[in-house]
Amino acid sequence: DRLRRPEDQKSSLCADHLARTMLCKLTGLSPETLRFSRAANGKPIVSRLPYHFNVTHSGSFAACAVDTAPVGIDLETPRPFREALAKRVCCPQEEAFLYPDGRFDEMRFLELWTVKEAYMKYTGTGLACDWRSICAVHDGVLALPTLALLHRRTAEYTLSVVYEKPLDLPTETVV
């Protein structure tokens, strides 16, 4: 109900259903027995289970990541970005990454955005923190040195998952 646009409400419901499906598959519990709450920092958690989860949605896509350790995920569909936004959210290494040929690269910005947002969701700090304090470019590539990063970019979406090394659960795709 907090989301204004009907398509965002539907995507949010799909992401919730995906999280419940994945958690039920891992635990053998039925969906109605899962109890969700919020950690002290506001991050959604599933009560009394040894799993962490995170959801995201954009456009007609929804995704969920589940692990036995904290995890963050972000998914974005392509859209235009203004260079001014990059100036407000990027550290100097990230700004250099965004201008590979001397011109602002919107797709690189979208990739960087998903990594930073997935990291904030991993930590539970939320989007209100100082984005420039998080540097997700090291040696000219997207990276978070102390964490694992799964990153995929297609013509339809960009996806980033931030998690602790190694991932404790078998890799599986749930559609």
N, CA and C atoms as an extended XYZ file, in Angstrom:
525
Properties=species:S:1:pos:R:3:atomname:S:1:resname:S:1:resid:I:1 pbc="F F F"
N         0.817       -1.212        0.000 N   ASP     1
C         0.000        0.000        0.000 CA  ASP     1
C         0.855        1.268        0.000 C   ASP     1
N         2.113        1.138        0.470 N   ARG     2
C         2.990        2.310        0.495 CA  ARG     2
C         3.406        2.739       -0.905 C   ARG     2
N         3.330        1.814       -1.856 N   LEU     3
C         3.737        2.116       -3.225 CA  LEU     3
C         2.568        2.722       -3.985 C   LEU     3
N         2.810        3.817       -4.690 N   ARG     4
C         1.738        4.538       -5.365 CA  ARG     4
C         1.317        3.894       -6.677 C   ARG     4
N         2.291        3.462       -7.455 N   ARG     5
C         1.988        2.943       -8.794 CA  ARG     5
C         1.537        1.481       -8.720 C   ARG     5
N         0.428        1.148       -9.388 N   PRO     6
C        -0.083       -0.233       -9.369 CA  PRO     6
C         0.956       -1.258       -9.841 C   PRO     6
N         1.764       -0.912      -10.848 N   GLU     7
C         2.767       -1.862      -11.333 CA  GLU     7
C         3.843       -2.125      -10.273 C   GLU     7
N         4.173       -1.110       -9.461 N   ASP     8
C         5.128       -1.316       -8.367 CA  ASP     8
C         4.518       -2.192       -7.269 C   ASP     8
N         3.228       -2.018       -7.015 N   GLN     9
C         2.552       -2.857       -6.031 CA  GLN     9
C         2.571       -4.317       -6.472 C   GLN     9
N         2.315       -4.565       -7.747 N   LYS    10
C         2.337       -5.933       -8.267 CA  LYS    10
C         3.738       -6.531       -8.194 C   LYS    10
N         4.736       -5.757       -8.585 N   SER    11
C         6.119       -6.243       -8.528 CA  SER    11
C         6.542       -6.546       -7.095 C   SER    11
N         6.113       -5.716       -6.162 N   SER    12
C         6.432       -5.934       -4.762 CA  SER    12
C         5.799       -7.226       -4.250 C   SER    12
N         4.550       -7.474       -4.646 N   LEU    13
C         3.878       -8.720       -4.264 CA  LEU    13
C         4.599       -9.930       -4.862 C   LEU    13
N         5.056       -9.801       -6.098 N   CYS    14
C         5.801      -10.904       -6.738 CA  CYS    14
C         7.112      -11.170       -6.001 C   CYS    14
N         7.814      -10.112       -5.612 N   ALA    15
C         9.066      -10.277       -4.874 CA  ALA    15
C         8.808      -10.927       -3.514 C   ALA    15
N         7.724      -10.531       -2.852 N   ASP    16
C         7.360      -11.140       -1.574 CA  ASP    16
C         7.055      -12.622       -1.762 C   ASP    16
N         6.286      -12.946       -2.796 N   HIS    17
C         5.947      -14.344       -3.074 CA  HIS    17
C         7.209      -15.160       -3.371 C   HIS    17
N         8.122      -14.582       -4.126 N   LEU    18
C         9.377      -15.262       -4.450 CA  LEU    18
C        10.176      -15.548       -3.180 C   LEU    18
N        10.261      -14.573       -2.283 N   ALA    19
C        10.983      -14.780       -1.015 CA  ALA    19
C        10.330      -15.898       -0.206 C   ALA    19
N         9.019      -15.856       -0.094 N   ARG    20
C         8.313      -16.893        0.667 CA  ARG    20
C         8.525      -18.275        0.034 C   ARG    20
N         8.461      -18.349       -1.296 N   THR    21
C         8.659      -19.617       -1.994 CA  THR    21
C        10.055      -20.169       -1.734 C   THR    21
N        11.061      -19.319       -1.848 N   MET    22
C        12.440      -19.773       -1.637 CA  MET    22
C        12.664      -20.213       -0.191 C   MET    22
N        12.159      -19.425        0.764 N   LEU    23
C        12.336      -19.773        2.178 CA  LEU    23
C        11.593      -21.057        2.532 C   LEU    23
N        10.406      -21.236        1.989 N   CYS    24
C         9.639      -22.463        2.251 CA  CYS    24
C        10.344      -23.677        1.662 C   CYS    24
N        10.907      -23.506        0.490 N   LYS    25
C        11.626      -24.615       -0.142 CA  LYS    25
C        12.840      -25.016        0.699 C   LYS    25
N        13.522      -24.039        1.261 N   LEU    26
C        14.707      -24.329        2.089 CA  LEU    26
C        14.354      -24.957        3.431 C   LEU    26
N        13.234      -24.531        4.008 N   THR    27
C        12.901      -24.943        5.373 CA  THR    27
C        11.869      -26.056        5.457 C   THR    27
N        11.098      -26.252        4.393 N   GLY    28
C        10.019      -27.220        4.443 CA  GLY    28
C         8.781      -26.680        5.141 C   GLY    28
N         8.795      -25.417        5.526 N   LEU    29
C         7.645      -24.802        6.190 CA  LEU    29
C         6.628      -24.344        5.163 C   LEU    29
N         5.398      -24.144        5.611 N   SER    30
C         4.373      -23.605        4.724 CA  SER    30
C         4.424      -22.075        4.797 C   SER    30
N         3.999      -21.403        3.735 N   PRO    31
C         4.100      -19.941        3.688 CA  PRO    31
C         3.432      -19.220        4.860 C   PRO    31
N         2.293      -19.738        5.311 N   GLU    32
C         1.583      -19.045        6.397 CA  GLU    32
C         2.299      -19.146        7.740 C   GLU    32
N         3.247      -20.061        7.873 N   THR    33
C         3.976      -20.181        9.145 CA  THR    33
C         5.190      -19.250        9.219 C   THR    33
N         5.586      -18.683        8.083 N   LEU    34
C         6.720      -17.750        8.101 CA  LEU    34
C         6.304      -16.453        8.778 C   LEU    34
N         7.161      -15.954        9.653 N   ARG    35
C         6.900      -14.697       10.355 CA  ARG    35
C         8.015      -13.722       10.025 C   ARG    35
N         7.614      -12.584        9.471 N   PHE    36
C         8.573      -11.568        9.087 CA  PHE    36
C         8.523      -10.420       10.075 C   PHE    36
N         9.669       -9.827       10.301 N   SER    37
C         9.758       -8.650       11.158 CA  SER    37
C        10.895       -7.793       10.629 C   SER    37
N        11.316       -6.836       11.421 N   ARG    38
C        12.405       -5.956       11.011 CA  ARG    38
C        13.498       -5.957       12.070 C   ARG    38
N        14.743       -5.950       11.596 N   ALA    39
C        15.885       -5.825       12.496 CA  ALA    39
C        15.890       -4.397       13.040 C   ALA    39
N        16.763       -4.125       14.003 N   ALA    40
C        16.835       -2.800       14.609 CA  ALA    40
C        17.070       -1.704       13.570 C   ALA    40
N        17.801       -2.024       12.499 N   ASN    41
C        18.072       -1.031       11.460 CA  ASN    41
C        16.952       -0.942       10.418 C   ASN    41
N        15.899       -1.743       10.572 N   GLY    42
C        14.765       -1.696        9.664 CA  GLY    42
C        14.789       -2.727        8.554 C   GLY    42
N        15.889       -3.495        8.451 N   LYS    43
C        15.998       -4.490        7.387 CA  LYS    43
C        15.024       -5.634        7.658 C   LYS    43
N        14.267       -6.060        6.641 N   PRO    44
C        13.338       -7.180        6.830 CA  PRO    44
C        14.090       -8.474        7.170 C   PRO    44
N        13.529       -9.217        8.109 N   ILE    45
C        14.108      -10.507        8.502 CA  ILE    45
C        12.984      -11.515        8.656 C   ILE    45
N        13.342      -12.776        8.589 N   VAL    46
C        12.373      -13.839        8.860 CA  VAL    46
C        12.692      -14.352       10.261 C   VAL    46
N        11.705      -14.307       11.120 N   SER    47
C        11.903      -14.643       12.540 CA  SER    47
C        12.169      -16.119       12.760 C   SER    47
N        13.060      -16.409       13.679 N   ARG    48
C        13.365      -17.750       14.175 CA  ARG    48
C        13.869      -18.730       13.107 C   ARG    48
N        14.454      -18.225       12.046 N   LEU    49
C        15.055      -19.096       11.028 CA  LEU    49
C        16.498      -18.648       10.803 C   LEU    49
N        17.381      -19.560       10.430 N   PRO    50
C        18.792      -19.200       10.251 CA  PRO    50
C        19.095      -18.623        8.868 C   PRO    50
N        18.106      -17.971        8.249 N   TYR    51
C        18.302      -17.451        6.906 CA  TYR    51
C        18.115      -15.945        6.849 C   TYR    51
N        18.884      -15.340        5.960 N   HIS    52
C        18.751      -13.930        5.631 CA  HIS    52
C        18.228      -13.868        4.201 C   HIS    52
N        17.454      -12.841        3.905 N   PHE    53
C        16.934      -12.705        2.554 CA  PHE    53
C        16.872      -11.230        2.193 C   PHE    53
N        16.759      -10.987        0.904 N   ASN    54
C        16.588       -9.622        0.418 CA  ASN    54
C        15.874       -9.711       -0.924 C   ASN    54
N        14.994       -8.759       -1.195 N   VAL    55
C        14.233       -8.764       -2.441 CA  VAL    55
C        14.418       -7.447       -3.178 C   VAL    55
N        14.122       -7.486       -4.462 N   THR    56
C        14.169       -6.301       -5.301 CA  THR    56
C        13.228       -6.485       -6.478 C   THR    56
N        12.809       -5.384       -7.064 N   HIS    57
C        11.991       -5.462       -8.275 CA  HIS    57
C        12.165       -4.181       -9.068 C   HIS    57
N        12.041       -4.314      -10.366 N   SER    58
C        12.112       -3.169      -11.278 CA  SER    58
C        11.481       -3.587      -12.593 C   SER    58
N        10.647       -2.732      -13.133 N   GLY    59
C         9.955       -3.082      -14.372 CA  GLY    59
C         9.143       -4.339      -14.164 C   GLY    59
N         9.294       -5.301      -15.070 N   SER    60
C         8.540       -6.550      -14.952 CA  SER    60
C         9.358       -7.656      -14.290 C   SER    60
N        10.442       -7.295      -13.616 N   PHE    61
C        11.317       -8.278      -12.982 CA  PHE    61
C        11.269       -8.176      -11.463 C   PHE    61
N        11.407       -9.332      -10.830 N   ALA    62
C        11.547       -9.408       -9.375 CA  ALA    62
C        12.628      -10.438       -9.088 C   ALA    62
N        13.382      -10.217       -8.021 N   ALA    63
C        14.452      -11.148       -7.664 CA  ALA    63
C        14.566      -11.220       -6.150 C   ALA    63
N        15.103      -12.356       -5.684 N   CYS    64
C        15.292      -12.577       -4.256 CA  CYS    64
C        16.608      -13.315       -4.066 C   CYS    64
N        17.322      -12.965       -3.001 N   ALA    65
C        18.535      -13.680       -2.613 CA  ALA    65
C        18.337      -14.185       -1.188 C   ALA    65
N        18.752      -15.430       -0.944 N   VAL    66
C        18.637      -16.041        0.379 CA  VAL    66
C        19.977      -16.675        0.718 C   VAL    66
N        20.419      -16.519        1.953 N   ASP    67
C        21.670      -17.128        2.406 CA  ASP    67
C        21.584      -17.296        3.924 C   ASP    67
N        22.564      -17.993        4.482 N   THR    68
C        22.638      -18.138        5.940 CA  THR    68
C        23.372      -16.957        6.559 C   THR    68
N        23.885      -16.056        5.750 N   ALA    69
C        24.551      -14.835        6.213 CA  ALA    69
C        23.864      -13.652        5.531 C   ALA    69
N        24.109      -12.432        5.999 N   PRO    70
C        23.467      -11.277        5.369 CA  PRO    70
C        23.713      -11.236        3.862 C   PRO    70
N        22.711      -10.722        3.149 N   VAL    71
C        22.757      -10.646        1.698 CA  VAL    71
C        21.983       -9.409        1.259 C   VAL    71
N        22.423       -8.801        0.159 N   GLY    72
C        21.721       -7.656       -0.411 CA  GLY    72
C        21.611       -7.835       -1.908 C   GLY    72
N        20.513       -7.410       -2.485 N   ILE    73
C        20.291       -7.571       -3.920 CA  ILE    73
C        19.615       -6.327       -4.477 C   ILE    73
N        20.007       -5.960       -5.696 N   ASP    74
C        19.312       -4.883       -6.388 CA  ASP    74
C        19.226       -5.231       -7.861 C   ASP    74
N        18.103       -4.876       -8.447 N   LEU    75
C        17.799       -5.121       -9.844 CA  LEU    75
C        17.227       -3.831      -10.406 C   LEU    75
N        17.734       -3.407      -11.545 N   GLU    76
C        17.220       -2.198      -12.183 CA  GLU    76
C        17.062       -2.434      -13.670 C   GLU    76
N        15.980       -1.909      -14.241 N   THR    77
C        15.808       -1.929      -15.686 CA  THR    77
C        16.418       -0.639      -16.231 C   THR    77
N        16.897       -0.663      -17.481 N   PRO    78
C        17.551        0.525      -18.042 CA  PRO    78
C        16.633        1.740      -18.057 C   PRO    78
N        17.215        2.866      -17.738 N   ARG    79
C        16.517        4.144      -17.803 CA  ARG    79
C        17.583        5.241      -17.866 C   ARG    79
N        17.223        6.413      -18.308 N   PRO    80
C        18.222        7.480      -18.402 CA  PRO    80
C        18.596        8.030      -17.018 C   PRO    80
N        19.837        8.418      -16.886 N   PHE    81
C        20.337        9.039      -15.660 CA  PHE    81
C        21.031       10.339      -16.025 C   PHE    81
N        20.990       11.281      -15.138 N   ARG    82
C        21.684       12.548      -15.348 CA  ARG    82
C        23.050       12.503      -14.673 C   ARG    82
N        23.994       13.140      -15.307 N   GLU    83
C        25.342       13.192      -14.741 CA  GLU    83
C        25.346       13.833      -13.359 C   GLU    83
N        24.438       14.772      -13.121 N   ALA    84
C        24.384       15.461      -11.828 CA  ALA    84
C        24.155       14.480      -10.687 C   ALA    84
N        23.375       13.431      -10.935 N   LEU    85
C        23.142       12.423       -9.901 CA  LEU    85
C        24.446       11.706       -9.577 C   LEU    85
N        25.220       11.382      -10.589 N   ALA    86
C        26.503       10.713      -10.371 CA  ALA    86
C        27.412       11.559       -9.488 C   ALA    86
N        27.411       12.847       -9.690 N   LYS    87
C        28.252       13.742       -8.877 CA  LYS    87
C        27.850       13.692       -7.403 C   LYS    87
N        26.555       13.466       -7.147 N   ARG    88
C        26.069       13.445       -5.760 CA  ARG    88
C        26.297       12.112       -5.054 C   ARG    88
N        26.465       11.008       -5.825 N   VAL    89
C        26.520        9.696       -5.185 CA  VAL    89
C        27.844        8.951       -5.367 C   VAL    89
N        28.775        9.500       -6.140 N   CYS    90
C        29.997        8.763       -6.476 CA  CYS    90
C        31.254        9.325       -5.825 C   CYS    90
N        32.141        8.415       -5.457 N   CYS    91
C        33.469        8.795       -4.991 CA  CYS    91
C        34.342        9.016       -6.240 C   CYS    91
N        35.540        9.587       -6.109 N   PRO    92
C        36.382        9.871       -7.279 CA  PRO    92
C        36.697        8.643       -8.149 C   PRO    92
N        36.969        7.472       -7.553 N   GLN    93
C        37.256        6.270       -8.349 CA  GLN    93
C        36.043        5.869       -9.182 C   GLN    93
N        34.864        6.034       -8.613 N   GLU    94
C        33.636        5.695       -9.333 CA  GLU    94
C        33.392        6.672      -10.480 C   GLU    94
N        33.660        7.954      -10.247 N   GLU    95
C        33.493        8.935      -11.317 CA  GLU    95
C        34.392        8.590      -12.495 C   GLU    95
N        35.630        8.191      -12.230 N   ALA    96
C        36.551        7.799      -13.312 CA  ALA    96
C        35.990        6.591      -14.067 C   ALA    96
N        35.389        5.646      -13.358 N   PHE    97
C        34.782        4.457      -13.957 CA  PHE    97
C        33.643        4.836      -14.906 C   PHE    97
N        32.925        5.903      -14.579 N   LEU    98
C        31.748        6.311      -15.359 CA  LEU    98
C        32.089        7.046      -16.647 C   LEU    98
N        33.343        7.420      -16.821 N   TYR    99
C        33.764        8.177      -18.004 CA  TYR    99
C        34.891        7.434      -18.730 C   TYR    99
N        34.637        6.218      -19.229 N   PRO   100
C        35.719        5.425      -19.833 CA  PRO   100
C        36.326        6.064      -21.084 C   PRO   100
N        35.520        6.777      -21.849 N   ASP   101
C        36.001        7.435      -23.073 CA  ASP   101
C        35.864        8.943      -22.975 C   ASP   101
N        35.826        9.443      -21.755 N   GLY   102
C        35.658       10.876      -21.566 CA  GLY   102
C        34.212       11.339      -21.605 C   GLY   102
N        33.279       10.394      -21.834 N   ARG   103
C        31.857       10.724      -21.849 CA  ARG   103
C        31.126        9.879      -20.818 C   ARG   103
N        30.111       10.471      -20.216 N   PHE   104
C        29.321        9.783      -19.192 CA  PHE   104
C        28.649        8.549      -19.790 C   PHE   104
N        28.832        7.390      -19.141 N   ASP   105
C        28.264        6.120      -19.606 CA  ASP   105
C        27.106        5.735      -18.682 C   ASP   105
N        25.859        5.913      -19.165 N   GLU   106
C        24.667        5.630      -18.352 CA  GLU   106
C        24.582        4.173      -17.930 C   GLU   106
N        24.987        3.258      -18.786 N   MET   107
C        24.919        1.831      -18.432 CA  MET   107
C        25.913        1.499      -17.321 C   MET   107
N        27.090        2.081      -17.362 N   ARG   108
C        28.041        1.866      -16.265 CA  ARG   108
C        27.482        2.442      -14.968 C   ARG   108
N        26.808        3.594      -15.092 N   PHE   109
C        26.209        4.179      -13.890 CA  PHE   109
C        25.143        3.249      -13.315 C   PHE   109
N        24.329        2.665      -14.177 N   LEU   110
C        23.302        1.734      -13.709 CA  LEU   110
C        23.944        0.532      -13.009 C   LEU   110
N        25.036        0.015      -13.564 N   GLU   111
C        25.755       -1.087      -12.926 CA  GLU   111
C        26.257       -0.667      -11.539 C   GLU   111
N        26.886        0.487      -11.483 N   LEU   112
C        27.408        0.996      -10.214 CA  LEU   112
C        26.282        1.211       -9.205 C   LEU   112
N        25.180        1.769       -9.667 N   TRP   113
C        24.029        2.017       -8.805 CA  TRP   113
C        23.547        0.717       -8.160 C   TRP   113
N        23.417       -0.348       -8.948 N   THR   114
C        22.909       -1.606       -8.389 CA  THR   114
C        23.881       -2.197       -7.372 C   THR   114
N        25.178       -2.050       -7.610 N   VAL   115
C        26.161       -2.553       -6.642 CA  VAL   115
C        26.043       -1.777       -5.335 C   VAL   115
N        25.987       -0.467       -5.424 N   LYS   116
C        25.902        0.357       -4.212 CA  LYS   116
C        24.600        0.093       -3.446 C   LYS   116
N        23.497       -0.003       -4.179 N   GLU   117
C        22.222       -0.249       -3.502 CA  GLU   117
C        22.195       -1.646       -2.879 C   GLU   117
N        22.714       -2.654       -3.584 N   ALA   118
C        22.780       -4.005       -3.012 CA  ALA   118
C        23.636       -4.000       -1.746 C   ALA   118
N        24.728       -3.238       -1.759 N   TYR   119
C        25.584       -3.150       -0.568 CA  TYR   119
C        24.826       -2.512        0.603 C   TYR   119
N        24.093       -1.439        0.335 N   MET   120
C        23.324       -0.787        1.406 CA  MET   120
C        22.242       -1.713        1.951 C   MET   120
N        21.650       -2.506        1.083 N   LYS   121
C        20.652       -3.468        1.530 CA  LYS   121
C        21.321       -4.606        2.297 C   LYS   121
N        22.535       -4.985        1.904 N   TYR   122
C        23.312       -5.995        2.643 CA  TYR   122
C        23.568       -5.513        4.071 C   TYR   122
N        24.022       -4.277        4.217 N   THR   123
C        24.351       -3.755        5.550 CA  THR   123
C        23.114       -3.343        6.335 C   THR   123
N        22.013       -3.075        5.624 N   GLY   124
C        20.806       -2.618        6.298 CA  GLY   124
C        20.823       -1.132        6.598 C   GLY   124
N        21.796       -0.397        6.050 N   THR   125
C        21.872        1.037        6.318 CA  THR   125
C        20.771        1.821        5.627 C   THR   125
N        20.239        1.265        4.558 N   GLY   126
C        19.202        1.960        3.826 CA  GLY   126
C        19.788        2.982        2.867 C   GLY   126
N        18.922        3.572        2.072 N   LEU   127
C        19.368        4.469        1.017 CA  LEU   127
C        19.649        5.888        1.503 C   LEU   127
N        19.382        6.173        2.761 N   ALA   128
C        19.565        7.523        3.284 CA  ALA   128
C        21.005        7.814        3.681 C   ALA   128
N        21.895        6.836        3.581 N   CYS   129
C        23.286        7.070        3.963 CA  CYS   129
C        24.004        7.897        2.896 C   CYS   129
N        25.229        8.315        3.177 N   ASP   130
C        26.037        9.058        2.217 CA  ASP   130
C        26.592        8.080        1.178 C   ASP   130
N        26.036        8.087       -0.014 N   TRP   131
C        26.417        7.157       -1.069 CA  TRP   131
C        27.893        7.295       -1.435 C   TRP   131
N        28.458        8.491       -1.280 N   ARG   132
C        29.863        8.699       -1.631 CA  ARG   132
C        30.801        7.996       -0.657 C   ARG   132
N        30.305        7.625        0.514 N   SER   133
C        31.152        6.938        1.492 CA  SER   133
C        31.358        5.468        1.138 C   SER   133
N        30.596        4.972        0.189 N   ILE   134
C        30.712        3.580       -0.260 CA  ILE   134
C        31.397        3.590       -1.614 C   ILE   134
N        32.583        3.052       -1.699 N   CYS   135
C        33.292        3.014       -2.972 CA  CYS   135
C        33.223        1.595       -3.523 C   CYS   135
N        32.563        1.451       -4.666 N   ALA   136
C        32.346        0.130       -5.262 CA  ALA   136
C        33.193       -0.074       -6.517 C   ALA   136
N        34.197        0.760       -6.715 N   VAL   137
C        35.131        0.593       -7.828 CA  VAL   137
C        36.536        0.536       -7.264 C   VAL   137
N        37.243       -0.535       -7.574 N   HIS   138
C        38.624       -0.714       -7.122 CA  HIS   138
C        39.446       -1.201       -8.309 C   HIS   138
N        40.570       -0.555       -8.532 N   ASP   139
C        41.425       -0.881       -9.682 CA  ASP   139
C        40.645       -0.830      -10.997 C   ASP   139
N        39.708        0.102      -11.091 N   GLY   140
C        38.973        0.324      -12.328 CA  GLY   140
C        37.823       -0.628      -12.615 C   GLY   140
N        37.513       -1.522      -11.666 N   VAL   141
C        36.409       -2.461      -11.882 CA  VAL   141
C        35.456       -2.435      -10.685 C   VAL   141
N        34.226       -2.873      -10.919 N   LEU   142
C        33.256       -2.984       -9.830 CA  LEU   142
C        33.716       -4.056       -8.867 C   LEU   142
N        33.869       -3.713       -7.597 N   ALA   143
C        34.325       -4.676       -6.599 CA  ALA   143
C        34.071       -4.132       -5.202 C   ALA   143
N        33.841       -5.053       -4.283 N   LEU   144
C        33.760       -4.769       -2.853 CA  LEU   144
C        34.771       -5.711       -2.197 C   LEU   144
N        35.967       -5.241       -1.898 N   PRO   145
C        37.077       -6.128       -1.517 CA  PRO   145
C        36.811       -7.144       -0.411 C   PRO   145
N        35.982       -6.820        0.563 N   THR   146
C        35.770       -7.760        1.666 CA  THR   146
C        34.547       -8.634        1.482 C   THR   146
N        33.834       -8.439        0.377 N   LEU   147
C        32.597       -9.180        0.137 CA  LEU   147
C        32.590       -9.769       -1.265 C   LEU   147
N        31.712      -10.728       -1.464 N   ALA   148
C        31.529      -11.299       -2.792 CA  ALA   148
C        30.472      -10.482       -3.527 C   ALA   148
N        30.643      -10.383       -4.837 N   LEU   149
C        29.721       -9.628       -5.670 CA  LEU   149
C        29.366      -10.461       -6.888 C   LEU   149
N        28.082      -10.725       -7.045 N   LEU   150
C        27.562      -11.351       -8.251 CA  LEU   150
C        26.918      -10.243       -9.049 C   LEU   150
N        27.337      -10.091      -10.295 N   HIS   151
C        26.843       -8.976      -11.083 CA  HIS   151
C        26.505       -9.466      -12.490 C   HIS   151
N        25.295       -9.146      -12.951 N   ARG   152
C        24.862       -9.526      -14.290 CA  ARG   152
C        24.219       -8.317      -14.972 C   ARG   152
N        24.577       -8.133      -16.241 N   ARG   153
C        23.957       -7.065      -17.026 CA  ARG   153
C        23.487       -7.658      -18.342 C   ARG   153
N        22.211       -7.456      -18.643 N   THR   154
C        21.637       -7.864      -19.922 CA  THR   154
C        21.022       -6.623      -20.552 C   THR   154
N        20.430       -6.776      -21.710 N   ALA   155
C        19.748       -5.649      -22.351 CA  ALA   155
C        18.500       -5.246      -21.578 C   ALA   155
N        17.961       -6.175      -20.763 N   GLU   156
C        16.701       -5.916      -20.063 CA  GLU   156
C        16.856       -5.499      -18.600 C   GLU   156
N        17.974       -5.839      -17.975 N   TYR   157
C        18.154       -5.500      -16.571 CA  TYR   157
C        19.629       -5.560      -16.175 C   TYR   157
N        19.906       -4.950      -15.038 N   THR   158
C        21.203       -5.064      -14.374 CA  THR   158
C        20.920       -5.559      -12.965 C   THR   158
N        21.654       -6.575      -12.533 N   LEU   159
C        21.433       -7.219      -11.240 CA  LEU   159
C        22.748       -7.298      -10.476 C   LEU   159
N        22.704       -6.968       -9.198 N   SER   160
C        23.864       -7.131       -8.325 CA  SER   160
C        23.433       -7.789       -7.028 C   SER   160
N        24.246       -8.751       -6.573 N   VAL   161
C        24.027       -9.421       -5.293 CA  VAL   161
C        25.315       -9.295       -4.493 C   VAL   161
N        25.203       -8.809       -3.272 N   VAL   162
C        26.340       -8.677       -2.358 CA  VAL   162
C        26.138       -9.677       -1.240 C   VAL   162
N        27.165      -10.485       -0.981 N   TYR   163
C        27.054      -11.523        0.040 CA  TYR   163
C        28.432      -11.825        0.612 C   TYR   163
N        28.417      -12.568        1.701 N   GLU   164
C        29.670      -12.962        2.331 CA  GLU   164
C        30.263      -14.142        1.594 C   GLU   164
N        31.558      -14.272        1.653 N   LYS   165
C        32.247      -15.386        0.985 CA  LYS   165
C        32.352      -16.553        1.947 C   LYS   165
N        32.188      -17.764        1.544 N   PRO   166
C        31.523      -18.226        0.324 CA  PRO   166
C        30.025      -18.305        0.547 C   PRO   166
N        29.289      -18.403       -0.516 N   LEU   167
C        27.837      -18.557       -0.436 CA  LEU   167
C        27.548      -19.932        0.130 C   LEU   167
N        26.776      -20.003        1.215 N   ASP   168
C        26.550      -21.253        1.931 CA  ASP   168
C        25.525      -22.177        1.283 C   ASP   168
N        24.701      -21.655        0.429 N   LEU   169
C        23.605      -22.444       -0.122 CA  LEU   169
C        23.910      -22.838       -1.558 C   LEU   169
N        23.331      -23.927       -2.032 N   PRO   170
C        23.532      -24.275       -3.442 CA  PRO   170
C        22.937      -23.193       -4.337 C   PRO   170
N        23.586      -22.917       -5.450 N   THR   171
C        23.087      -21.922       -6.382 CA  THR   171
C        21.900      -22.513       -7.131 C   THR   171
N        20.809      -21.777       -7.127 N   GLU   172
C        19.591      -22.267       -7.771 CA  GLU   172
C        18.778      -21.065       -8.240 C   GLU   172
N        18.164      -21.177       -9.354 N   THR   173
C        17.304      -20.121       -9.860 CA  THR   173
C        15.860      -20.555       -9.668 C   THR   173
N        15.082      -19.650       -9.097 N   VAL   174
C        13.652      -19.894       -8.937 CA  VAL   174
C        12.941      -18.861       -9.793 C   VAL   174
N        12.122      -19.302      -10.716 N   VAL   175
C        11.410      -18.389      -11.596 CA  VAL   175
C         9.957      -18.318      -11.194 C   VAL   175
